[in-house]
Tab-separated table of C-alpha atoms in Angstrom:
chain	number	residue	atom	x	y	z
O	1	MET	CA	-4.637	-34.725	46.109
O	2	SER	CA	-7.235	-31.991	45.748
O	3	ASP	CA	-10.504	-32.934	44.041
O	4	SER	CA	-11.455	-29.289	43.480
O	5	PHE	CA	-10.554	-29.427	39.808
O	6	THR	CA	-12.673	-31.202	37.201
O	7	ILE	CA	-10.285	-31.071	34.242
O	8	SER	CA	-11.478	-33.192	31.327
O	9	ASP	CA	-10.913	-33.539	27.597
O	10	GLU	CA	-14.569	-34.442	27.029
O	11	GLN	CA	-16.023	-32.237	24.319
O	12	ARG	CA	-19.327	-30.450	24.618
O	13	ASP	CA	-22.127	-31.696	22.395
O	14	TYR	CA	-23.715	-28.825	20.482
O	15	SER	CA	-25.913	-31.082	18.327
O	16	THR	CA	-29.014	-29.974	20.238
O	17	PHE	CA	-28.602	-26.659	18.446
O	18	GLY	CA	-27.716	-28.246	15.123
O	19	LEU	CA	-24.090	-27.221	15.481
O	20	SER	CA	-20.897	-29.285	15.285
O	21	GLY	CA	-19.134	-26.995	17.743
O	22	ASN	CA	-18.941	-23.538	19.247
O	23	PRO	CA	-17.926	-21.264	16.344
O	24	PHE	CA	-17.250	-18.216	18.507
O	25	PRO	CA	-13.665	-17.837	19.739
O	26	TYR	CA	-13.106	-18.079	23.501
O	27	SER	CA	-10.398	-15.466	23.210
O	28	PRO	CA	-11.705	-13.170	20.480
O	29	VAL	CA	-8.409	-12.570	18.744
O	30	PRO	CA	-8.735	-12.559	14.950
O	31	ASP	CA	-7.407	-15.593	13.104
O	32	ASP	CA	-4.534	-15.024	10.704
O	33	GLU	CA	-6.922	-16.103	7.952
O	34	PRO	CA	-10.350	-14.882	9.113
O	35	LEU	CA	-13.230	-16.843	7.576
O	36	VAL	CA	-15.888	-14.379	8.684
O	37	TYR	CA	-15.829	-10.631	8.219
O	38	CYS	CA	-18.671	-8.260	8.911
O	39	GLY	CA	-17.754	-5.289	6.803
O	40	GLN	CA	-18.912	-1.729	7.281
O	41	GLU	CA	-19.631	-0.348	3.864
O	42	ASP	CA	-17.693	2.906	4.075
O	43	VAL	CA	-14.679	1.063	5.502
O	44	THR	CA	-14.657	-1.722	2.923
O	45	ASP	CA	-15.231	0.799	0.126
O	46	ARG	CA	-12.258	2.924	1.194
O	47	ILE	CA	-9.960	-0.054	1.652
O	48	SER	CA	-11.053	-1.514	-1.676
O	49	GLU	CA	-10.408	1.793	-3.409
O	50	THR	CA	-6.937	2.124	-1.855
O	51	VAL	CA	-5.845	-1.427	-2.675
O	52	SER	CA	-7.356	-1.315	-6.150
O	53	SER	CA	-5.610	1.968	-6.955
O	54	VAL	CA	-2.221	0.469	-6.155
O	55	LEU	CA	-2.956	-2.696	-8.117
O	56	SER	CA	-4.281	-0.855	-11.168
O	57	THR	CA	-1.828	2.052	-11.365
O	58	GLY	CA	1.246	0.863	-9.467
O	59	LYS	CA	1.291	4.196	-7.654
O	60	SER	CA	1.753	4.131	-3.893
O	61	LYS	CA	-1.217	4.812	-1.653
O	62	HIS	CA	-1.723	4.499	2.089
O	63	LEU	CA	-4.620	4.388	4.536
O	64	VAL	CA	-5.259	4.502	8.271
O	65	VAL	CA	-8.084	2.436	9.743
O	66	THR	CA	-9.104	3.838	13.116
O	67	GLY	CA	-11.428	2.361	15.711
O	68	LYS	CA	-11.663	1.880	19.432
O	69	TYR	CA	-10.318	-1.282	21.049
O	70	GLY	CA	-12.362	-4.292	20.055
O	71	ASN	CA	-14.112	-2.651	17.101
O	72	GLY	CA	-12.272	-4.781	14.554
O	73	LYS	CA	-9.075	-3.048	13.386
O	74	SER	CA	-6.942	-6.193	13.519
O	75	HIS	CA	-9.766	-8.228	12.031
O	76	THR	CA	-10.068	-5.733	9.165
O	77	LEU	CA	-6.328	-5.667	8.439
O	78	LYS	CA	-5.986	-9.452	8.554
O	79	TYR	CA	-9.031	-10.000	6.388
O	80	THR	CA	-7.737	-7.489	3.818
O	81	ARG	CA	-4.355	-9.207	3.907
O	82	SER	CA	-6.034	-12.541	3.194
O	83	LEU	CA	-7.644	-11.001	0.101
O	84	VAL	CA	-4.382	-9.820	-1.458
O	85	ARG	CA	-1.713	-12.228	-0.192
O	86	ASP	CA	-2.558	-14.976	-2.676
O	87	ARG	CA	-1.976	-12.694	-5.653
O	88	GLU	CA	1.189	-13.598	-7.520
O	89	ASP	CA	2.082	-9.999	-8.395
O	90	VAL	CA	2.450	-8.591	-4.869
O	91	LEU	CA	4.401	-9.278	-1.692
O	92	VAL	CA	2.438	-8.970	1.556
O	93	GLY	CA	3.735	-8.646	5.108
O	94	TYR	CA	1.986	-8.119	8.443
O	95	VAL	CA	3.461	-6.233	11.400
O	96	ALA	CA	1.605	-6.907	14.664
O	97	GLN	CA	2.786	-3.672	16.270
O	98	PRO	CA	5.412	-1.039	15.473
O	99	GLY	CA	7.829	-1.860	18.317
O	100	ASP	CA	10.487	0.710	19.130
O	101	GLY	CA	10.924	2.129	15.652
O	102	PHE	CA	11.101	1.418	11.944
O	103	LEU	CA	13.924	-1.090	12.455
O	104	ASP	CA	11.437	-3.268	14.380
O	105	ILE	CA	8.753	-2.739	11.717
O	106	TYR	CA	11.198	-3.849	9.016
O	107	HIS	CA	12.264	-6.888	11.061
O	108	GLU	CA	8.663	-8.027	11.634
O	109	PHE	CA	7.752	-7.444	8.001
O	110	VAL	CA	10.589	-9.558	6.595
O	111	TYR	CA	10.065	-12.208	9.258
O	112	ASP	CA	6.389	-12.462	8.313
O	113	ILE	CA	7.359	-12.990	4.679
O	114	GLY	CA	9.554	-15.843	5.828
O	115	PHE	CA	12.794	-17.507	4.780
O	116	ASP	CA	11.230	-19.753	2.122
O	117	ARG	CA	9.537	-16.860	0.313
O	118	MET	CA	12.680	-14.728	0.394
O	119	GLN	CA	14.749	-17.620	-0.930
O	120	GLU	CA	12.179	-18.074	-3.677
O	121	LEU	CA	12.655	-14.418	-4.643
O	122	SER	CA	16.390	-15.045	-4.841
O	123	TYR	CA	15.842	-17.898	-7.291
O	124	GLU	CA	13.421	-15.729	-9.286
O	125	PHE	CA	16.083	-13.065	-9.701
O	126	LEU	CA	18.676	-15.654	-10.736
O	127	ALA	CA	16.177	-16.961	-13.296
O	128	GLU	CA	15.870	-13.430	-14.660
O	129	VAL	CA	19.653	-13.288	-15.035
O	130	ALA	CA	19.887	-16.807	-16.482
O	131	ARG	CA	17.514	-15.907	-19.300
O	132	THR	CA	19.947	-13.262	-20.539
O	133	GLU	CA	23.283	-14.813	-19.577
O	134	THR	CA	22.730	-18.441	-20.636
O	135	ASP	CA	20.897	-20.378	-23.321
O	136	ARG	CA	18.450	-21.639	-20.700
O	137	ASN	CA	15.010	-20.159	-20.180
O	138	PRO	CA	13.878	-20.817	-16.586
O	139	MET	CA	10.433	-19.345	-15.959
O	140	GLY	CA	10.395	-19.016	-12.211
O	141	ALA	CA	12.023	-20.041	-8.958
O	142	SER	CA	11.371	-23.775	-9.103
O	143	SER	CA	12.721	-24.241	-12.640
O	144	MET	CA	15.795	-22.161	-11.758
O	145	LYS	CA	16.417	-24.300	-8.682
O	146	SER	CA	16.114	-27.474	-10.767
O	147	LEU	CA	18.664	-26.224	-13.287
O	148	ILE	CA	21.129	-25.438	-10.488
O	149	ASP	CA	20.517	-28.722	-8.628
O	150	ASP	CA	20.950	-30.710	-11.844
O	151	GLY	CA	24.169	-28.884	-12.686
O	152	GLU	CA	22.780	-27.556	-15.956
O	153	VAL	CA	23.547	-23.986	-14.864
O	154	LEU	CA	26.598	-23.147	-12.775
O	155	LEU	CA	26.236	-20.572	-10.018
O	156	SER	CA	29.703	-19.280	-10.854
O	157	ASP	CA	28.330	-18.231	-14.245
O	158	LEU	CA	25.421	-16.340	-12.739
O	159	VAL	CA	26.287	-14.923	-9.336
O	160	PRO	CA	28.734	-12.145	-10.326
O	161	THR	CA	26.289	-10.798	-12.887
O	162	ALA	CA	23.339	-11.246	-10.531
O	163	VAL	CA	25.048	-9.327	-7.723
O	164	GLN	CA	26.039	-6.528	-10.085
O	165	ARG	CA	22.606	-6.250	-11.674
O	166	LEU	CA	20.806	-6.370	-8.330
O	167	SER	CA	23.201	-3.769	-6.923
O	168	ASP	CA	22.351	-1.479	-9.824
O	169	VAL	CA	18.621	-1.978	-9.225
O	170	THR	CA	18.666	-1.591	-5.447
O	171	LYS	CA	21.633	0.798	-5.013
O	172	PHE	CA	22.576	-1.426	-2.059
O	173	ALA	CA	25.394	-3.888	-2.839
O	174	ASP	CA	25.270	-5.590	0.567
O	175	PHE	CA	21.561	-6.250	0.128
O	176	ALA	CA	22.276	-7.768	-3.283
O	177	ARG	CA	24.923	-10.112	-1.844
O	178	ALA	CA	22.626	-11.185	0.996
O	179	ILE	CA	19.798	-12.006	-1.413
O	180	VAL	CA	22.093	-14.117	-3.588
O	181	HIS	CA	23.583	-15.914	-0.574
O	182	LEU	CA	20.102	-17.150	0.373
O	183	ILE	CA	20.599	-20.014	-2.085
O	184	TYR	CA	23.936	-21.252	-0.678
O	185	GLU	CA	23.532	-24.008	1.911
O	186	ASP	CA	26.492	-22.871	4.005
O	187	THR	CA	25.550	-19.190	4.166
O	188	ASN	CA	21.771	-18.990	3.667
O	189	LEU	CA	21.030	-18.706	7.389
O	190	TYR	CA	23.623	-15.943	7.775
O	191	ALA	CA	22.014	-14.132	4.843
O	192	TRP	CA	18.582	-14.554	6.417
O	193	GLN	CA	19.842	-13.185	9.720
O	194	TRP	CA	21.325	-10.173	7.956
O	195	LEU	CA	18.154	-9.514	5.956
O	196	THR	CA	15.993	-9.705	9.087
O	197	ALA	CA	18.276	-7.248	10.894
O	198	GLU	CA	19.155	-9.742	13.603
O	199	GLY	CA	22.839	-8.924	13.496
O	200	LEU	CA	25.859	-10.925	12.411
O	201	ARG	CA	29.407	-11.253	13.618
O	202	TYR	CA	32.059	-9.640	11.448
O	203	GLU	CA	33.390	-13.066	10.371
O	204	GLN	CA	29.953	-14.124	9.170
O	205	ARG	CA	29.450	-10.946	7.164
O	206	LYS	CA	32.969	-11.286	5.732
O	207	GLU	CA	32.140	-14.751	4.415
O	208	MET	CA	29.440	-13.125	2.253
O	209	GLU	CA	31.521	-9.998	1.491
O	210	ILE	CA	28.938	-7.882	3.284
O	211	HIS	CA	30.394	-4.761	4.875
O	212	SER	CA	27.457	-3.121	6.653
O	213	ALA	CA	24.603	-4.082	8.972
O	214	ILE	CA	20.915	-3.295	9.120
O	215	ASP	CA	21.022	-1.851	12.599
O	216	ASP	CA	19.083	1.418	12.605
O	217	ASP	CA	15.998	3.010	11.078
O	218	THR	CA	17.934	4.550	8.189
O	219	SER	CA	19.479	1.267	7.044
O	220	ALA	CA	16.124	-0.482	7.526
O	221	VAL	CA	14.413	2.041	5.224
O	222	ARG	CA	17.197	1.482	2.709
O	223	ALA	CA	16.829	-2.312	2.871
O	224	PHE	CA	13.044	-2.161	2.570
O	225	THR	CA	13.333	0.114	-0.470
O	226	ALA	CA	15.902	-2.234	-1.980
O	227	LEU	CA	13.534	-5.170	-1.556
O	228	LYS	CA	10.678	-3.277	-3.169
O	229	ASN	CA	12.855	-2.169	-6.095
O	230	MET	CA	13.975	-5.754	-6.652
O	231	LEU	CA	10.328	-6.833	-6.789
O	232	LEU	CA	9.442	-4.145	-9.332
O	233	GLU	CA	12.400	-5.287	-11.442
O	234	LEU	CA	10.949	-8.820	-11.335
O	235	GLY	CA	7.625	-7.509	-12.624
O	236	TYR	CA	5.711	-7.357	-9.360
O	237	THR	CA	3.096	-4.634	-8.935
O	238	GLY	CA	4.242	-3.783	-5.444
O	239	VAL	CA	4.493	-4.416	-1.735
O	240	PHE	CA	1.643	-4.343	0.803
O	241	MET	CA	2.541	-3.747	4.434
O	242	PHE	CA	-0.068	-3.995	7.206
O	243	VAL	CA	0.959	-2.299	10.461
O	244	ASP	CA	-1.384	-3.104	13.348
O	245	GLU	CA	-1.660	-1.441	16.772
O	246	PHE	CA	0.029	1.681	15.483
O	247	GLU	CA	-1.206	3.478	18.624
O	248	ARG	CA	1.749	1.899	20.447
O	249	ILE	CA	3.974	4.652	19.100
O	250	ALA	CA	2.372	6.849	21.761
O	251	GLN	CA	4.238	4.738	24.348
O	252	LEU	CA	7.587	5.756	22.870
O	253	SER	CA	9.503	8.777	24.066
O	254	PRO	CA	8.691	11.928	22.039
O	255	LYS	CA	12.127	11.666	20.403
O	256	ASP	CA	11.652	8.018	19.385
O	257	GLU	CA	8.078	8.621	18.265
O	258	GLN	CA	9.170	11.435	15.976
O	259	ALA	CA	12.087	9.352	14.671
O	260	THR	CA	9.715	6.480	13.839
O	261	LEU	CA	7.256	8.737	12.040
O	262	ASN	CA	10.082	10.443	10.149
O	263	SER	CA	11.440	7.069	9.027
O	264	ILE	CA	8.046	5.982	7.705
O	265	ARG	CA	7.687	9.355	5.996
O	266	HIS	CA	11.082	8.869	4.324
O	267	LEU	CA	9.999	5.400	3.260
O	268	MET	CA	6.900	6.848	1.608
O	269	ASP	CA	8.899	9.640	-0.039
O	270	GLN	CA	11.416	7.177	-1.470
O	271	ASN	CA	8.725	4.834	-2.742
O	272	GLY	CA	6.259	6.782	-4.832
O	273	ASN	CA	5.470	3.609	-6.732
O	274	GLY	CA	4.717	0.073	-5.664
O	275	LEU	CA	4.011	0.547	-1.966
O	276	CYS	CA	0.780	0.348	0.021
O	277	ILE	CA	0.762	0.667	3.822
O	278	LEU	CA	-2.411	0.099	5.826
O	279	PHE	CA	-2.258	1.137	9.464
O	280	GLY	CA	-4.589	0.134	12.285
O	281	CYS	CA	-4.646	2.823	14.980
O	282	ALA	CA	-6.724	3.977	17.949
O	283	PRO	CA	-8.506	7.232	16.994
O	284	GLU	CA	-7.183	9.317	19.877
O	285	VAL	CA	-3.568	8.535	18.986
O	286	TRP	CA	-4.180	9.183	15.307
O	287	GLN	CA	-5.708	12.567	16.169
O	288	ASP	CA	-2.525	13.448	18.068
O	289	VAL	CA	-0.395	12.367	15.104
O	290	MET	CA	-2.553	14.450	12.778
O	291	SER	CA	-2.176	17.556	14.936
O	292	GLU	CA	1.495	17.218	15.859
O	293	TYR	CA	3.198	15.516	12.920
O	294	HIS	CA	1.798	17.128	9.792
O	295	ALA	CA	4.645	15.963	7.563
O	296	PHE	CA	3.794	12.355	8.348
O	297	SER	CA	0.000	12.514	8.386
O	298	GLU	CA	-0.106	14.455	5.112
O	299	ARG	CA	1.690	11.564	3.396
O	300	ILE	CA	-1.231	9.309	4.246
O	301	GLY	CA	-4.092	11.713	3.807
O	302	GLN	CA	-6.801	9.095	4.167
O	303	GLU	CA	-8.511	7.827	7.294
O	304	VAL	CA	-11.533	5.621	7.667
O	305	ALA	CA	-13.181	4.887	11.013
O	306	LEU	CA	-14.679	1.636	12.260
O	307	GLN	CA	-17.901	2.222	14.198
O	308	PRO	CA	-19.648	-0.042	16.743
O	309	LEU	CA	-21.843	-2.590	15.014
O	310	THR	CA	-25.517	-1.895	14.458
O	311	GLU	CA	-28.271	-4.426	15.142
O	312	GLU	CA	-28.247	-5.487	11.493
O	313	LYS	CA	-24.477	-5.992	11.517
O	314	VAL	CA	-24.620	-8.002	14.736
O	315	HIS	CA	-27.058	-10.357	13.040
O	316	THR	CA	-24.762	-10.688	10.042
O	317	LEU	CA	-21.723	-11.354	12.238
O	318	VAL	CA	-23.430	-13.991	14.414
O	319	GLU	CA	-25.008	-15.690	11.400
O	320	GLY	CA	-21.625	-15.807	9.656
O	321	TYR	CA	-19.982	-17.600	12.584
O	322	LEU	CA	-22.908	-20.014	13.082
O	323	ASN	CA	-22.860	-20.948	9.397
O	324	LEU	CA	-19.305	-22.267	9.872
O	325	VAL	CA	-20.570	-25.134	12.042
O	326	ARG	CA	-24.211	-25.705	11.049
O	327	GLU	CA	-25.328	-29.311	10.652
O	328	ASN	CA	-29.088	-29.152	10.345
O	329	GLY	CA	-29.523	-26.687	7.492
O	330	SER	CA	-31.064	-24.007	9.663
O	331	GLU	CA	-30.497	-20.390	8.738
O	332	GLY	CA	-30.241	-16.960	10.263
O	333	ILE	CA	-29.302	-16.426	13.884
O	334	GLU	CA	-30.771	-19.678	15.302
O	335	PRO	CA	-30.450	-20.863	18.019
O	336	PHE	CA	-30.238	-17.232	19.197
O	337	THR	CA	-33.472	-15.254	19.196
O	338	GLU	CA	-33.913	-11.612	18.203
O	339	GLU	CA	-34.464	-10.714	21.853
O	340	GLY	CA	-31.355	-12.623	22.912
O	341	LEU	CA	-29.159	-10.769	20.429
O	342	GLN	CA	-30.722	-7.463	21.482
O	343	VAL	CA	-29.335	-8.084	24.956
O	344	VAL	CA	-25.928	-9.001	23.469
O	345	LEU	CA	-25.954	-5.749	21.473
O	346	GLN	CA	-26.932	-3.636	24.459
O	347	ARG	CA	-24.333	-5.136	26.752
O	348	SER	CA	-21.516	-5.065	24.179
O	349	GLN	CA	-22.480	-1.655	22.791
O	350	GLY	CA	-21.656	-3.000	19.365
O	351	ASN	CA	-18.063	-3.930	20.239
O	352	ILE	CA	-17.147	-6.929	18.063
O	353	ARG	CA	-14.738	-8.431	20.573
O	354	GLN	CA	-17.383	-8.382	23.309
O	355	ILE	CA	-20.115	-9.688	21.012
O	356	LEU	CA	-18.039	-12.760	20.149
O	357	SER	CA	-17.003	-13.288	23.756
O	358	ILE	CA	-20.596	-13.115	25.040
O	359	CYS	CA	-21.987	-15.392	22.313
O	360	SER	CA	-19.267	-17.959	22.982
O	361	ARG	CA	-19.973	-18.023	26.706
O	362	VAL	CA	-23.768	-18.073	26.293
O	363	LEU	CA	-23.646	-21.011	23.886
O	364	ASP	CA	-21.401	-23.057	26.200
O	365	ASP	CA	-23.603	-22.294	29.213
O	366	ALA	CA	-26.677	-23.359	27.253
O	367	VAL	CA	-25.054	-26.716	26.481
O	368	ASP	CA	-23.818	-27.192	30.052
O	369	ASP	CA	-27.338	-26.478	31.371
O	370	HIS	CA	-28.827	-28.976	28.859
O	371	HIS	CA	-30.928	-26.196	27.397
O	372	SER	CA	-32.688	-27.488	24.313
O	373	GLY	CA	-34.746	-24.531	23.171
O	374	GLN	CA	-33.780	-21.253	21.620
O	375	ILE	CA	-31.279	-18.954	23.299
O	376	GLY	CA	-33.358	-15.967	24.268
O	377	GLU	CA	-33.216	-12.908	26.443
O	378	GLU	CA	-33.481	-14.704	29.766
O	379	LEU	CA	-30.646	-17.131	29.049
O	380	VAL	CA	-28.319	-14.375	27.817
O	381	ILE	CA	-29.009	-12.217	30.867
O	382	GLY	CA	-28.396	-15.185	33.146
O	383	THR	CA	-25.008	-15.812	31.577
O	384	LEU	CA	-24.051	-12.136	31.651
O	385	GLU	CA	-24.804	-11.950	35.366
O	386	GLU	CA	-22.295	-14.746	35.947
O	387	MET	CA	-19.557	-13.239	33.772
């Protein structure tokens, strides 16, 4: 057996620095629910204005956040998502990258919402119908579910009317049937598969009286619009969709790239109310889109660019992470010194991903070397030379 490895589950002790752990991620990929965000004022102002406009007026508005790799696009989108997803009057979905077309965007969006949330929407719509079709007055998904489970309301009294009313609202009868079938134990997984565009056998669709499939960009746009219209009928303000790594469309063939952009344009045209899409995109790809696909880029109209962090912002970012694990009540950038962070800034050139990666490595090396003082210029340079 080789003794070259020294694998251990022993944890490092950061107490020398007054910390309970290393707050900087080893792999600087943003958390789904980021606790720290170092905002750039023009970026946060523009995002705030876009989101607030949709929330206050109900009119659709869209925005592109550009920035080079590692400058915080994903972090910005995920942090914004965390700010709006807990609101009860909107539905929020995150798409990690656009895939091969709008069908993939739709699939990722619905999948991010999840089966439980979609089933909850189904119960909410049935509650809406029950309030007009029965003498019951369920005020939400859970009370509707209780009435059905207790046998106080029969599905046979509600479903025909619910399907008809939802078909009228969405102009998509198959979508209406799939939504309603989310509450049946024997068909809810089939309905979920259909709604997520995963494909169903003919026999499975027949069991739900569904005649079509969501299998191309056009049907995906139709299904997305149907979902949004159902939400507006239920009193929601709208839908927020976050599409990250939009620069991946440049990897598609010119034909597929144009088809994807056209599908998103059609989605925007068909949803003048209740829709907000925030894209994260590399600036060079967005410039190409702006110059070559006017019909698409004009629908968005707004772009805001993330810049490399300044010295002041680096301090704010590092302090924010350190505050997550402080034990001794210290403040500011301790145990890092001003000179130490200057080196981090110079080497990273203000790139957030690199700043976090360097700080994480430097802190671990300081602990491993039993360093007990402040983390200054010399220690940071020593670590960087080994990276």
